[in-house]
PDB file of C-alpha atoms in Angstrom:
ATOM      1  CA  ALA A   1       0.062  -0.022  -0.013  1.00  0.00           C
ATOM      2  CA  ASP A   2       1.056   3.555  -0.756  1.00  0.00           C
ATOM      3  CA  TRP A   3       1.696   5.538   2.370  1.00  0.00           C
ATOM      4  CA  PRO A   4       1.555   9.344   2.494  1.00  0.00           C
ATOM      5  CA  CYS A   5       4.843  11.070   2.597  1.00  0.00           C
ATOM      6  CA  PRO A   6       6.005  12.780   5.877  1.00  0.00           C
ATOM      7  CA  ALA A   7       5.768  16.280   4.201  1.00  0.00           C
ATOM      8  CA  SER A   8       2.063  15.816   3.555  1.00  0.00           C
ATOM      9  CA  ILE A   9       1.353  14.554   6.991  1.00  0.00           C
ATOM     10  CA  LEU A  10       3.289  17.659   8.451  1.00  0.00           C
ATOM     11  CA  HIS A  11       1.310  19.944   6.079  1.00  0.00           C
ATOM     12  CA  VAL A  12      -2.097  18.647   7.312  1.00  0.00           C
ATOM     13  CA  PHE A  13      -0.947  18.829  10.956  1.00  0.00           C
ATOM     14  CA  THR A  14       0.078  22.454  10.500  1.00  0.00           C
ATOM     15  CA  LEU A  15      -3.280  23.362   8.912  1.00  0.00           C
ATOM     16  CA  LEU A  16      -5.178  21.683  11.830  1.00  0.00           C
ATOM     17  CA  ARG A  17      -3.176  23.694  14.359  1.00  0.00           C
ATOM     18  CA  SER A  18      -3.631  26.969  12.624  1.00  0.00           C
ATOM     19  CA  LYS A  19      -7.293  26.588  11.982  1.00  0.00           C
ATOM     20  CA  PRO A  20      -8.894  24.879  15.013  1.00  0.00           C
ATOM     21  CA  ILE A  21     -12.049  22.815  14.299  1.00  0.00           C
ATOM     22  CA  ARG A  22     -15.176  24.053  15.962  1.00  0.00           C
ATOM     23  CA  VAL A  23     -18.032  21.687  16.373  1.00  0.00           C
ATOM     24  CA  TYR A  24     -21.425  23.460  16.449  1.00  0.00           C
ATOM     25  CA  VAL A  25     -24.578  22.066  18.011  1.00  0.00           C
ATOM     26  CA  PRO A  26     -28.042  22.919  16.952  1.00  0.00           C
ATOM     27  CA  PHE A  27     -29.437  26.134  18.239  1.00  0.00           C
ATOM     28  CA  SER A  28     -32.039  24.225  20.345  1.00  0.00           C
ATOM     29  CA  GLU A  29     -29.152  22.394  22.111  1.00  0.00           C
ATOM     30  CA  ALA A  30     -27.160  25.508  23.020  1.00  0.00           C
ATOM     31  CA  ASN A  31     -26.824  26.647  26.551  1.00  0.00           C
ATOM     32  CA  PRO A  32     -30.378  27.604  27.437  1.00  0.00           C
ATOM     33  CA  GLU A  33     -29.465  30.456  29.786  1.00  0.00           C
ATOM     34  CA  ILE A  34     -27.148  32.141  27.250  1.00  0.00           C
ATOM     35  CA  MET A  35     -29.641  31.498  24.381  1.00  0.00           C
ATOM     36  CA  HIS A  36     -32.564  33.042  26.235  1.00  0.00           C
ATOM     37  CA  ALA A  37     -30.548  36.022  27.503  1.00  0.00           C
ATOM     38  CA  THR A  38     -29.332  36.841  23.976  1.00  0.00           C
ATOM     39  CA  ILE A  39     -32.778  36.574  22.471  1.00  0.00           C
ATOM     40  CA  ALA A  40     -34.282  38.695  25.196  1.00  0.00           C
ATOM     41  CA  PHE A  41     -31.538  41.380  24.602  1.00  0.00           C
ATOM     42  CA  ALA A  42     -32.227  41.224  20.918  1.00  0.00           C
ATOM     43  CA  ASP A  43     -36.033  41.538  21.406  1.00  0.00           C
ATOM     44  CA  VAL A  44     -35.644  44.589  23.737  1.00  0.00           C
ATOM     45  CA  MET A  45     -33.225  46.322  21.186  1.00  0.00           C
ATOM     46  CA  TRP A  46     -35.655  45.639  18.264  1.00  0.00           C
ATOM     47  CA  LYS A  47     -38.783  46.886  20.128  1.00  0.00           C
ATOM     48  CA  ALA A  48     -36.926  49.904  21.326  1.00  0.00           C
ATOM     49  CA  GLN A  49     -35.764  50.692  17.743  1.00  0.00           C
ATOM     50  CA  GLN A  50     -39.350  50.316  16.475  1.00  0.00           C
ATOM     51  CA  VAL A  51     -40.762  52.563  19.212  1.00  0.00           C
ATOM     52  CA  LEU A  52     -38.117  55.282  18.578  1.00  0.00           C
ATOM     53  CA  HIS A  53     -38.115  55.169  14.726  1.00  0.00           C
ATOM     54  CA  GLY A  54     -41.436  53.382  13.903  1.00  0.00           C
ATOM     55  CA  GLN A  55     -42.025  50.566  11.442  1.00  0.00           C
ATOM     56  CA  SER A  56     -40.824  52.622   8.482  1.00  0.00           C
ATOM     57  CA  SER A  57     -37.567  53.658  10.238  1.00  0.00           C
ATOM     58  CA  THR A  58     -37.797  57.477  10.291  1.00  0.00           C
ATOM     59  CA  VAL A  59     -35.349  59.961  11.726  1.00  0.00           C
ATOM     60  CA  MET A  60     -37.917  61.934  13.588  1.00  0.00           C
ATOM     61  CA  PHE A  61     -36.561  61.154  17.070  1.00  0.00           C
ATOM     62  CA  PRO A  62     -32.910  62.083  16.383  1.00  0.00           C
ATOM     63  CA  ALA A  63     -34.138  65.156  14.522  1.00  0.00           C
ATOM     64  CA  CYS A  64     -36.140  66.200  17.497  1.00  0.00           C
ATOM     65  CA  LEU A  65     -33.003  65.817  19.777  1.00  0.00           C
ATOM     66  CA  VAL A  66     -31.157  68.083  17.484  1.00  0.00           C
ATOM     67  CA  GLY A  67     -34.069  70.480  17.611  1.00  0.00           C
ATOM     68  CA  VAL A  68     -34.003  70.509  21.419  1.00  0.00           C
ATOM     69  CA  ALA A  69     -30.261  71.278  21.414  1.00  0.00           C
ATOM     70  CA  ALA A  70     -30.861  74.132  18.925  1.00  0.00           C
ATOM     71  CA  ILE A  71     -33.671  75.511  21.153  1.00  0.00           C
ATOM     72  CA  LEU A  72     -31.092  75.594  24.082  1.00  0.00           C
ATOM     73  CA  VAL A  73     -28.666  77.581  21.838  1.00  0.00           C
ATOM     74  CA  LEU A  74     -31.349  80.069  20.714  1.00  0.00           C
ATOM     75  CA  TYR A  75     -32.499  80.673  24.238  1.00  0.00           C
ATOM     76  CA  LYS A  76     -28.955  81.311  25.541  1.00  0.00           C
ATOM     77  CA  HIS A  77     -28.272  83.566  22.506  1.00  0.00           C
ATOM     78  CA  PHE A  78     -31.415  85.796  22.605  1.00  0.00           C
ATOM     79  CA  LEU A  79     -32.516  85.836  26.196  1.00  0.00           C
ATOM     80  CA  GLU A  80     -29.204  86.110  27.996  1.00  0.00           C
ATOM     81  CA  ASP A  81     -26.555  88.775  27.535  1.00  0.00           C
ATOM     82  CA  GLY A  82     -22.858  88.642  28.032  1.00  0.00           C
ATOM     83  CA  ASP A  83     -20.056  86.364  26.715  1.00  0.00           C
ATOM     84  CA  ASP A  84     -21.262  83.074  28.122  1.00  0.00           C
ATOM     85  CA  PRO A  85     -19.063  79.906  27.163  1.00  0.00           C
ATOM     86  CA  THR A  86     -22.218  77.803  27.409  1.00  0.00           C
ATOM     87  CA  LYS A  87     -23.397  79.319  24.124  1.00  0.00           C
ATOM     88  CA  THR A  88     -20.223  78.072  22.374  1.00  0.00           C
ATOM     89  CA  PHE A  89     -20.493  74.676  24.004  1.00  0.00           C
ATOM     90  CA  LEU A  90     -24.110  74.214  23.063  1.00  0.00           C
ATOM     91  CA  SER A  91     -23.341  75.332  19.500  1.00  0.00           C
ATOM     92  CA  LEU A  92     -20.612  72.709  19.189  1.00  0.00           C
ATOM     93  CA  ILE A  93     -23.042  70.026  20.479  1.00  0.00           C
ATOM     94  CA  VAL A  94     -25.550  70.877  17.696  1.00  0.00           C
ATOM     95  CA  VAL A  95     -22.715  70.774  15.066  1.00  0.00           C
ATOM     96  CA  GLN A  96     -21.525  67.477  16.435  1.00  0.00           C
ATOM     97  CA  MET A  97     -24.904  65.992  16.363  1.00  0.00           C
ATOM     98  CA  LEU A  98     -25.799  66.758  12.758  1.00  0.00           C
ATOM     99  CA  PRO A  99     -23.386  64.134  11.232  1.00  0.00           C
ATOM    100  CA  LEU A 100     -24.918  61.511  13.577  1.00  0.00           C
ATOM    101  CA  VAL A 101     -28.501  62.336  12.246  1.00  0.00           C
ATOM    102  CA  PHE A 102     -27.406  62.314   8.619  1.00  0.00           C
ATOM    103  CA  LEU A 103     -25.634  59.072   9.280  1.00  0.00           C
ATOM    104  CA  GLU A 104     -28.720  57.396  10.649  1.00  0.00           C
ATOM    105  CA  LYS A 105     -30.780  58.618   7.774  1.00  0.00           C
ATOM    106  CA  LYS A 106     -28.290  57.150   5.256  1.00  0.00           C
ATOM    107  CA  ILE A 107     -27.971  53.851   7.136  1.00  0.00           C
ATOM    108  CA  MET A 108     -31.746  53.447   7.217  1.00  0.00           C
ATOM    109  CA  CYS A 109     -31.753  53.736   3.342  1.00  0.00           C
ATOM    110  CA  CYS A 110     -29.152  50.879   3.083  1.00  0.00           C
ATOM    111  CA  PRO A 111     -30.240  47.356   2.181  1.00  0.00           C
ATOM    112  CA  ASP A 112     -27.867  45.959   4.714  1.00  0.00           C
ATOM    113  CA  PRO A 113     -27.244  48.485   7.426  1.00  0.00           C
ATOM    114  CA  VAL A 114     -25.329  46.008   9.575  1.00  0.00           C
ATOM    115  CA  SER A 115     -22.544  45.575   7.068  1.00  0.00           C
ATOM    116  CA  MET A 116     -21.795  49.202   7.029  1.00  0.00           C
ATOM    117  CA  LEU A 117     -20.237  49.063  10.481  1.00  0.00           C
ATOM    118  CA  SER A 118     -17.157  47.249   9.107  1.00  0.00           C
ATOM    119  CA  LYS A 119     -16.547  50.084   6.710  1.00  0.00           C
ATOM    120  CA  PHE A 120     -16.662  53.041   9.133  1.00  0.00           C
ATOM    121  CA  GLY A 121     -16.019  51.492  12.557  1.00  0.00           C
ATOM    122  CA  THR A 122     -12.295  51.647  12.435  1.00  0.00           C
ATOM    123  CA  LYS A 123     -12.217  55.150  11.038  1.00  0.00           C
ATOM    124  CA  VAL A 124     -14.664  56.455  13.812  1.00  0.00           C
ATOM    125  CA  LEU A 125     -12.526  54.852  16.522  1.00  0.00           C
ATOM    126  CA  LEU A 126      -9.304  56.299  15.110  1.00  0.00           C
ATOM    127  CA  MET A 127     -10.915  59.782  15.274  1.00  0.00           C
ATOM    128  CA  HIS A 128     -11.877  59.311  18.785  1.00  0.00           C
ATOM    129  CA  ALA A 129      -8.301  58.133  19.570  1.00  0.00           C
ATOM    130  CA  LEU A 130      -6.850  61.132  17.835  1.00  0.00           C
ATOM    131  CA  PHE A 131      -8.841  63.880  19.789  1.00  0.00           C
ATOM    132  CA  LEU A 132      -8.187  61.913  23.009  1.00  0.00           C
ATOM    133  CA  ILE A 133      -4.396  62.258  22.280  1.00  0.00           C
ATOM    134  CA  PHE A 134      -4.866  65.987  21.993  1.00  0.00           C
ATOM    135  CA  ARG A 135      -6.708  66.158  25.274  1.00  0.00           C
ATOM    136  CA  ILE A 136      -3.989  64.046  26.985  1.00  0.00           C
ATOM    137  CA  ALA A 137      -1.398  66.450  25.459  1.00  0.00           C
ATOM    138  CA  THR A 138      -3.199  69.391  27.178  1.00  0.00           C
ATOM    139  CA  TRP A 139      -3.346  67.593  30.639  1.00  0.00           C
ATOM    140  CA  PRO A 140      -0.045  69.059  31.976  1.00  0.00           C
ATOM    141  CA  LEU A 141      -1.348  72.527  30.924  1.00  0.00           C
ATOM    142  CA  MET A 142      -5.094  72.219  31.588  1.00  0.00           C
ATOM    143  CA  GLU A 143      -7.574  69.572  32.210  1.00  0.00           C
ATOM    144  CA  VAL A 144     -10.351  68.920  29.592  1.00  0.00           C
ATOM    145  CA  GLY A 145     -13.088  66.917  31.257  1.00  0.00           C
ATOM    146  CA  LEU A 146     -11.533  64.382  33.506  1.00  0.00           C
ATOM    147  CA  GLY A 147      -7.832  63.717  32.540  1.00  0.00           C
ATOM    148  CA  VAL A 148      -7.866  60.154  33.944  1.00  0.00           C
ATOM    149  CA  CYS A 149     -11.044  59.376  32.036  1.00  0.00           C
ATOM    150  CA  ASN A 150      -9.401  60.714  28.816  1.00  0.00           C
ATOM    151  CA  LEU A 151      -6.423  58.438  29.369  1.00  0.00           C
ATOM    152  CA  MET A 152      -8.633  55.468  30.125  1.00  0.00           C
ATOM    153  CA  GLY A 153     -10.804  56.223  27.135  1.00  0.00           C
ATOM    154  CA  PHE A 154      -7.768  56.274  24.887  1.00  0.00           C
ATOM    155  CA  ILE A 155      -6.690  52.889  26.184  1.00  0.00           C
ATOM    156  CA  ALA A 156     -10.223  51.489  25.710  1.00  0.00           C
ATOM    157  CA  CYS A 157     -10.306  52.888  22.181  1.00  0.00           C
ATOM    158  CA  CYS A 158      -7.054  51.164  21.283  1.00  0.00           C
ATOM    159  CA  ALA A 159      -8.389  47.915  22.775  1.00  0.00           C
ATOM    160  CA  ALA A 160     -11.488  48.216  20.716  1.00  0.00           C
ATOM    161  CA  LEU A 161      -9.480  48.739  17.481  1.00  0.00           C
ATOM    162  CA  HIS A 162      -7.186  45.787  18.153  1.00  0.00           C
ATOM    163  CA  PHE A 163      -9.568  43.223  19.470  1.00  0.00           C
ATOM    164  CA  GLY A 164     -12.685  44.206  17.681  1.00  0.00           C
ATOM    165  CA  PHE A 165     -11.403  45.309  14.263  1.00  0.00           C
ATOM    166  CA  ASN A 166      -7.968  43.531  14.178  1.00  0.00           C
ATOM    167  CA  PHE A 167      -6.374  46.931  13.537  1.00  0.00           C
ATOM    168  CA  ARG A 168      -2.656  47.115  13.329  1.00  0.00           C
ATOM    169  CA  LEU A 169      -0.325  50.097  12.853  1.00  0.00           C
ATOM    170  CA  SER A 170       1.380  49.680   9.488  1.00  0.00           C
ATOM    171  CA  LEU A 171       2.061  51.565   6.235  1.00  0.00           C
ATOM    172  CA  ALA A 172      -0.909  49.662   4.597  1.00  0.00           C
ATOM    173  CA  SER A 173      -3.337  50.744   7.296  1.00  0.00           C
ATOM    174  CA  ALA A 174      -2.046  54.441   7.054  1.00  0.00           C
ATOM    175  CA  ILE A 175      -2.788  54.421   3.375  1.00  0.00           C
ATOM    176  CA  GLN A 176      -6.191  52.736   3.825  1.00  0.00           C
ATOM    177  CA  HIS A 177      -7.264  55.449   6.375  1.00  0.00           C
ATOM    178  CA  ALA A 178      -5.589  58.365   4.698  1.00  0.00           C
ATOM    179  CA  ASP A 179      -8.957  60.219   4.958  1.00  0.00           C
ATOM    180  CA  VAL A 180      -8.730  60.168   8.704  1.00  0.00           C
ATOM    181  CA  GLY A 181      -5.220  61.807   8.392  1.00  0.00           C
ATOM    182  CA  GLY A 182      -6.830  64.491   6.180  1.00  0.00           C
ATOM    183  CA  LEU A 183      -9.502  65.180   8.845  1.00  0.00           C
ATOM    184  CA  LEU A 184      -6.766  65.324  11.521  1.00  0.00           C
ATOM    185  CA  LEU A 185      -4.889  68.038   9.394  1.00  0.00           C
ATOM    186  CA  LEU A 186      -8.235  69.812   8.901  1.00  0.00           C
ATOM    187  CA  GLY A 187      -9.043  69.929  12.631  1.00  0.00           C
ATOM    188  CA  ALA A 188      -5.594  70.762  13.708  1.00  0.00           C
ATOM    189  CA  GLY A 189      -5.200  73.482  10.961  1.00  0.00           C
ATOM    190  CA  GLY A 190      -8.582  74.948  11.928  1.00  0.00           C
ATOM    191  CA  GLY A 191      -7.683  75.049  15.629  1.00  0.00           C
ATOM    192  CA  PHE A 192      -4.486  76.837  14.889  1.00  0.00           C
ATOM    193  CA  PHE A 193      -6.000  79.470  12.632  1.00  0.00           C
ATOM    194  CA  THR A 194      -8.871  80.031  15.102  1.00  0.00           C
ATOM    195  CA  GLU A 195      -6.562  80.640  17.937  1.00  0.00           C
ATOM    196  CA  PHE A 196      -4.130  82.652  15.772  1.00  0.00           C
ATOM    197  CA  VAL A 197      -6.844  85.237  14.803  1.00  0.00           C
ATOM    198  CA  ASP A 198      -8.548  85.272  18.253  1.00  0.00           C
ATOM    199  CA  PHE A 199      -7.127  88.495  19.738  1.00  0.00           C
ATOM    200  CA  HIS A 200      -9.192  88.066  22.976  1.00  0.00           C
ATOM    201  CA  ASN A 201      -7.632  84.730  23.926  1.00  0.00           C
ATOM    202  CA  HIS A 202      -6.095  84.684  27.310  1.00  0.00           C
ATOM    203  CA  GLN A 203      -4.366  81.375  26.748  1.00  0.00           C
ATOM    204  CA  THR A 204      -1.052  80.871  24.986  1.00  0.00           C
ATOM    205  CA  LEU A 205      -1.048  79.998  21.356  1.00  0.00           C
ATOM    206  CA  LEU A 206       0.058  76.441  22.028  1.00  0.00           C
ATOM    207  CA  GLU A 207      -2.547  75.741  24.721  1.00  0.00           C
ATOM    208  CA  GLY A 208      -5.341  77.240  22.714  1.00  0.00           C
ATOM    209  CA  THR A 209      -4.389  75.375  19.480  1.00  0.00           C
ATOM    210  CA  ILE A 210      -4.225  72.032  21.222  1.00  0.00           C
ATOM    211  CA  LEU A 211      -7.537  72.516  23.045  1.00  0.00           C
ATOM    212  CA  THR A 212      -9.458  73.854  20.000  1.00  0.00           C
ATOM    213  CA  SER A 213      -7.930  71.251  17.679  1.00  0.00           C
ATOM    214  CA  ALA A 214      -9.241  68.541  20.088  1.00  0.00           C
ATOM    215  CA  ASN A 215     -12.707  70.065  19.885  1.00  0.00           C
ATOM    216  CA  PHE A 216     -12.652  70.280  16.122  1.00  0.00           C
ATOM    217  CA  ILE A 217     -11.556  66.703  15.712  1.00  0.00           C
ATOM    218  CA  GLU A 218     -14.168  65.610  18.113  1.00  0.00           C
ATOM    219  CA  ILE A 219     -16.841  67.410  16.004  1.00  0.00           C
ATOM    220  CA  LEU A 220     -15.432  65.543  12.830  1.00  0.00           C
ATOM    221  CA  ALA A 221     -15.321  62.185  14.610  1.00  0.00           C
ATOM    222  CA  PHE A 222     -18.295  60.745  12.815  1.00  0.00           C
ATOM    223  CA  VAL A 223     -17.662  62.469   9.403  1.00  0.00           C
ATOM    224  CA  PRO A 224     -15.817  59.416   8.026  1.00  0.00           C
ATOM    225  CA  ALA A 225     -18.850  57.259   8.708  1.00  0.00           C
ATOM    226  CA  VAL A 226     -21.083  59.715   6.947  1.00  0.00           C
ATOM    227  CA  TRP A 227     -18.784  59.798   3.977  1.00  0.00           C
ATOM    228  CA  MET A 228     -18.457  56.079   3.724  1.00  0.00           C
ATOM    229  CA  VAL A 229     -22.126  55.412   3.928  1.00  0.00           C
ATOM    230  CA  HIS A 230     -22.882  58.203   1.524  1.00  0.00           C
ATOM    231  CA  GLN A 231     -20.439  56.901  -1.084  1.00  0.00           C
ATOM    232  CA  THR A 232     -21.680  53.348  -0.770  1.00  0.00           C
ATOM    233  CA  SER A 233     -25.385  54.315  -1.139  1.00  0.00           C
ATOM    234  CA  LYS A 234     -24.416  56.724  -4.064  1.00  0.00           C
ATOM    235  CA  LYS A 235     -22.525  54.200  -6.054  1.00  0.00           C
ATOM    236  CA  SER A 236     -24.935  51.239  -5.090  1.00  0.00           C
ATOM    237  CA  ASP A 237     -21.687  49.283  -4.354  1.00  0.00           C
ATOM    238  CA  ASP A 238     -21.804  45.927  -2.664  1.00  0.00           C
ATOM    239  CA  VAL A 239     -20.711  46.225   0.890  1.00  0.00           C
ATOM    240  CA  VAL A 240     -17.251  44.601   1.316  1.00  0.00           C
ATOM    241  CA  ASP A 241     -16.017  44.042   4.924  1.00  0.00           C
ATOM    242  CA  ALA A 242     -13.063  46.142   5.639  1.00  0.00           C
ATOM    243  CA  CYS A 243     -11.742  43.572   8.130  1.00  0.00           C
ATOM    244  CA  GLU A 244     -11.945  39.954   8.818  1.00  0.00           C
ATOM    245  CA  ALA A 245     -13.391  40.187  12.231  1.00  0.00           C
ATOM    246  CA  PRO A 246     -16.946  38.877  12.734  1.00  0.00           C
ATOM    247  CA  MET A 247     -19.619  41.429  12.660  1.00  0.00           C
ATOM    248  CA  GLU A 248     -20.905  40.671  16.125  1.00  0.00           C
ATOM    249  CA  LYS A 249     -17.344  41.099  17.429  1.00  0.00           C
ATOM    250  CA  GLN A 250     -16.923  44.454  15.750  1.00  0.00           C
ATOM    251  CA  ALA A 251     -20.292  45.646  17.104  1.00  0.00           C
ATOM    252  CA  ALA A 252     -19.548  44.523  20.656  1.00  0.00           C
ATOM    253  CA  ALA A 253     -16.149  46.390  20.641  1.00  0.00           C
ATOM    254  CA  PHE A 254     -17.441  49.428  18.899  1.00  0.00           C
ATOM    255  CA  PHE A 255     -20.518  50.126  21.001  1.00  0.00           C
ATOM    256  CA  ALA A 256     -18.928  48.908  24.262  1.00  0.00           C
ATOM    257  CA  PHE A 257     -16.397  51.701  23.803  1.00  0.00           C
ATOM    258  CA  LEU A 258     -18.816  54.308  22.427  1.00  0.00           C
ATOM    259  CA  VAL A 259     -21.561  53.972  25.129  1.00  0.00           C
ATOM    260  CA  ALA A 260     -18.999  53.624  28.023  1.00  0.00           C
ATOM    261  CA  PHE A 261     -17.068  56.593  26.776  1.00  0.00           C
ATOM    262  CA  TYR A 262     -20.064  58.964  26.338  1.00  0.00           C
ATOM    263  CA  VAL A 263     -21.452  57.811  29.749  1.00  0.00           C
ATOM    264  CA  MET A 264     -18.376  59.432  31.241  1.00  0.00           C
ATOM    265  CA  GLU A 265     -18.313  62.279  28.669  1.00  0.00           C
ATOM    266  CA  ASP A 266     -22.050  63.184  28.912  1.00  0.00           C
ATOM    267  CA  LEU A 267     -23.815  61.583  31.875  1.00  0.00           C
ATOM    268  CA  VAL A 268     -21.087  62.068  34.478  1.00  0.00           C
ATOM    269  CA  SER A 269     -20.410  65.543  33.158  1.00  0.00           C
ATOM    270  CA  ALA A 270     -23.956  66.537  33.269  1.00  0.00           C
ATOM    271  CA  TYR A 271     -24.235  65.350  36.830  1.00  0.00           C
ATOM    272  CA  ARG A 272     -21.103  67.360  37.826  1.00  0.00           C
ATOM    273  CA  ILE A 273     -22.217  70.685  36.257  1.00  0.00           C
ATOM    274  CA  GLY A 274     -26.021  70.311  36.602  1.00  0.00           C
ATOM    275  CA  SER A 275     -26.309  72.859  39.431  1.00  0.00           C
ATOM    276  CA  LEU A 276     -23.789  75.297  38.078  1.00  0.00           C
ATOM    277  CA  ALA A 277     -24.755  75.215  34.333  1.00  0.00           C
ATOM    278  CA  PRO A 278     -28.080  73.452  33.732  1.00  0.00           C
ATOM    279  CA  PHE A 279     -28.162  74.315  30.061  1.00  0.00           C
ATOM    280  CA  ALA A 280     -24.845  72.778  29.385  1.00  0.00           C
ATOM    281  CA  ALA A 281     -25.983  69.678  31.329  1.00  0.00           C
ATOM    282  CA  GLY A 282     -29.041  69.629  29.189  1.00  0.00           C
ATOM    283  CA  GLY A 283     -26.801  69.681  25.967  1.00  0.00           C
ATOM    284  CA  HIS A 284     -24.805  66.662  27.446  1.00  0.00           C
ATOM    285  CA  LEU A 285     -28.058  64.734  28.029  1.00  0.00           C
ATOM    286  CA  VAL A 286     -29.456  65.337  24.580  1.00  0.00           C
ATOM    287  CA  HIS A 287     -26.047  64.440  22.992  1.00  0.00           C
ATOM    288  CA  PHE A 288     -25.947  61.154  24.945  1.00  0.00           C
ATOM    289  CA  ALA A 289     -29.529  60.310  23.938  1.00  0.00           C
ATOM    290  CA  LEU A 290     -28.601  60.696  20.299  1.00  0.00           C
ATOM    291  CA  ILE A 291     -25.575  58.468  20.815  1.00  0.00           C
ATOM    292  CA  LEU A 292     -27.656  55.890  22.606  1.00  0.00           C
ATOM    293  CA  ASP A 293     -30.260  55.986  19.846  1.00  0.00           C
ATOM    294  CA  PHE A 294     -27.606  55.341  17.195  1.00  0.00           C
ATOM    295  CA  ALA A 295     -26.316  52.379  19.167  1.00  0.00           C
ATOM    296  CA  CYS A 296     -29.740  51.066  19.752  1.00  0.00           C
ATOM    297  CA  PHE A 297     -30.505  51.264  16.026  1.00  0.00           C
ATOM    298  CA  LEU A 298     -27.510  49.311  14.769  1.00  0.00           C
ATOM    299  CA  LEU A 299     -27.536  46.829  17.599  1.00  0.00           C
ATOM    300  CA  ALA A 300     -31.205  46.176  16.793  1.00  0.00           C
ATOM    301  CA  HIS A 301     -30.366  45.142  13.227  1.00  0.00           C
ATOM    302  CA  ILE A 302     -27.245  43.140  14.293  1.00  0.00           C
ATOM    303  CA  TYR A 303     -29.249  41.200  16.786  1.00  0.00           C
ATOM    304  CA  ASN A 304     -32.455  41.017  14.899  1.00  0.00           C
ATOM    305  CA  PRO A 305     -34.649  38.429  16.723  1.00  0.00           C
ATOM    306  CA  GLU A 306     -35.822  36.967  13.429  1.00  0.00           C
ATOM    307  CA  LYS A 307     -32.288  36.319  12.170  1.00  0.00           C
ATOM    308  CA  LEU A 308     -30.645  35.412  15.454  1.00  0.00           C
ATOM    309  CA  PRO A 309     -31.556  31.689  15.745  1.00  0.00           C
ATOM    310  CA  SER A 310     -29.973  31.009  12.317  1.00  0.00           C
ATOM    311  CA  SER A 311     -26.774  32.856  13.249  1.00  0.00           C
ATOM    312  CA  PHE A 312     -26.549  32.206  16.907  1.00  0.00           C
ATOM    313  CA  ARG A 313     -24.334  29.065  16.615  1.00  0.00           C
ATOM    314  CA  ARG A 314     -21.958  30.851  14.170  1.00  0.00           C
ATOM    315  CA  TRP A 315     -20.741  33.348  16.802  1.00  0.00           C
ATOM    316  CA  LEU A 316     -21.466  31.751  20.103  1.00  0.00           C
ATOM    317  CA  PRO A 317     -18.144  30.928  21.936  1.00  0.00           C
ATOM    318  CA  ASP A 318     -17.107  27.295  22.144  1.00  0.00           C
ATOM    319  CA  GLN A 319     -17.480  27.061  25.950  1.00  0.00           C
ATOM    320  CA  TRP A 320     -21.074  28.066  25.657  1.00  0.00           C
ATOM    321  CA  VAL A 321     -22.282  25.309  23.450  1.00  0.00           C
TER     322      VAL A 321
END
């Protein structure tokens, strides 16, 4: 009898070690507690999305949130005199919310809104990492928000990029995300120019440039997502995953960072300044409600109860089955 050569046996053994075999069981035989908890979570997300957006998925709710923020700006502008920094803060909140509303509107028009996350998730996280770097750079000079929270947020953002989207720093990734670099230059350049022409600024040019650049980059944080979704819907291209990580893994990393970060950025900040600046606290709460609405919308489609049973065993960890 002909026996296989040792090289063939070694090749097969190498393949088996590099690609471990996973044995899936039927959905009905999976861990009942995990199965029911996941289905319950998916059902809650889906019902919440239908309540907020209706059966036809409208943007009425996020548009109303922007309207509330705009009313706060107008009230502070027309009914209160003086140079109040709350006016500037609320105006920046409104500007930052507009890309999110446009993003939700575009994603609702996509035939497969879930797949869009793989195209813009990495870019949005990179934008958050960049403005957090600017905030950390100002820490020795001034504290923007909570300095420790900025540092923890940056570490969490890097973890989401690494474990959720398999992102690695390389020349190829720099070329792939060159648009993020362009937005970085736009935000930093705008910050420098703004501080350079501001003759009433009491800070040094360096301090003001770093702080204003961080604010501008934060405003632009979701612009890459808007651009990617707009280009995809405009060209009617098939959505191609930008990374090899499973969609559920990307969603878990992306929204775990996003919601946790803005809990500290908005809810904790609103609690801290509520008695001193109630309008600024209201702006924080409205912004967080929009972030939560965006997360709820995408998570509802990713964990759609109608599609969950067929896809449950595909992403369920081995130890749970």
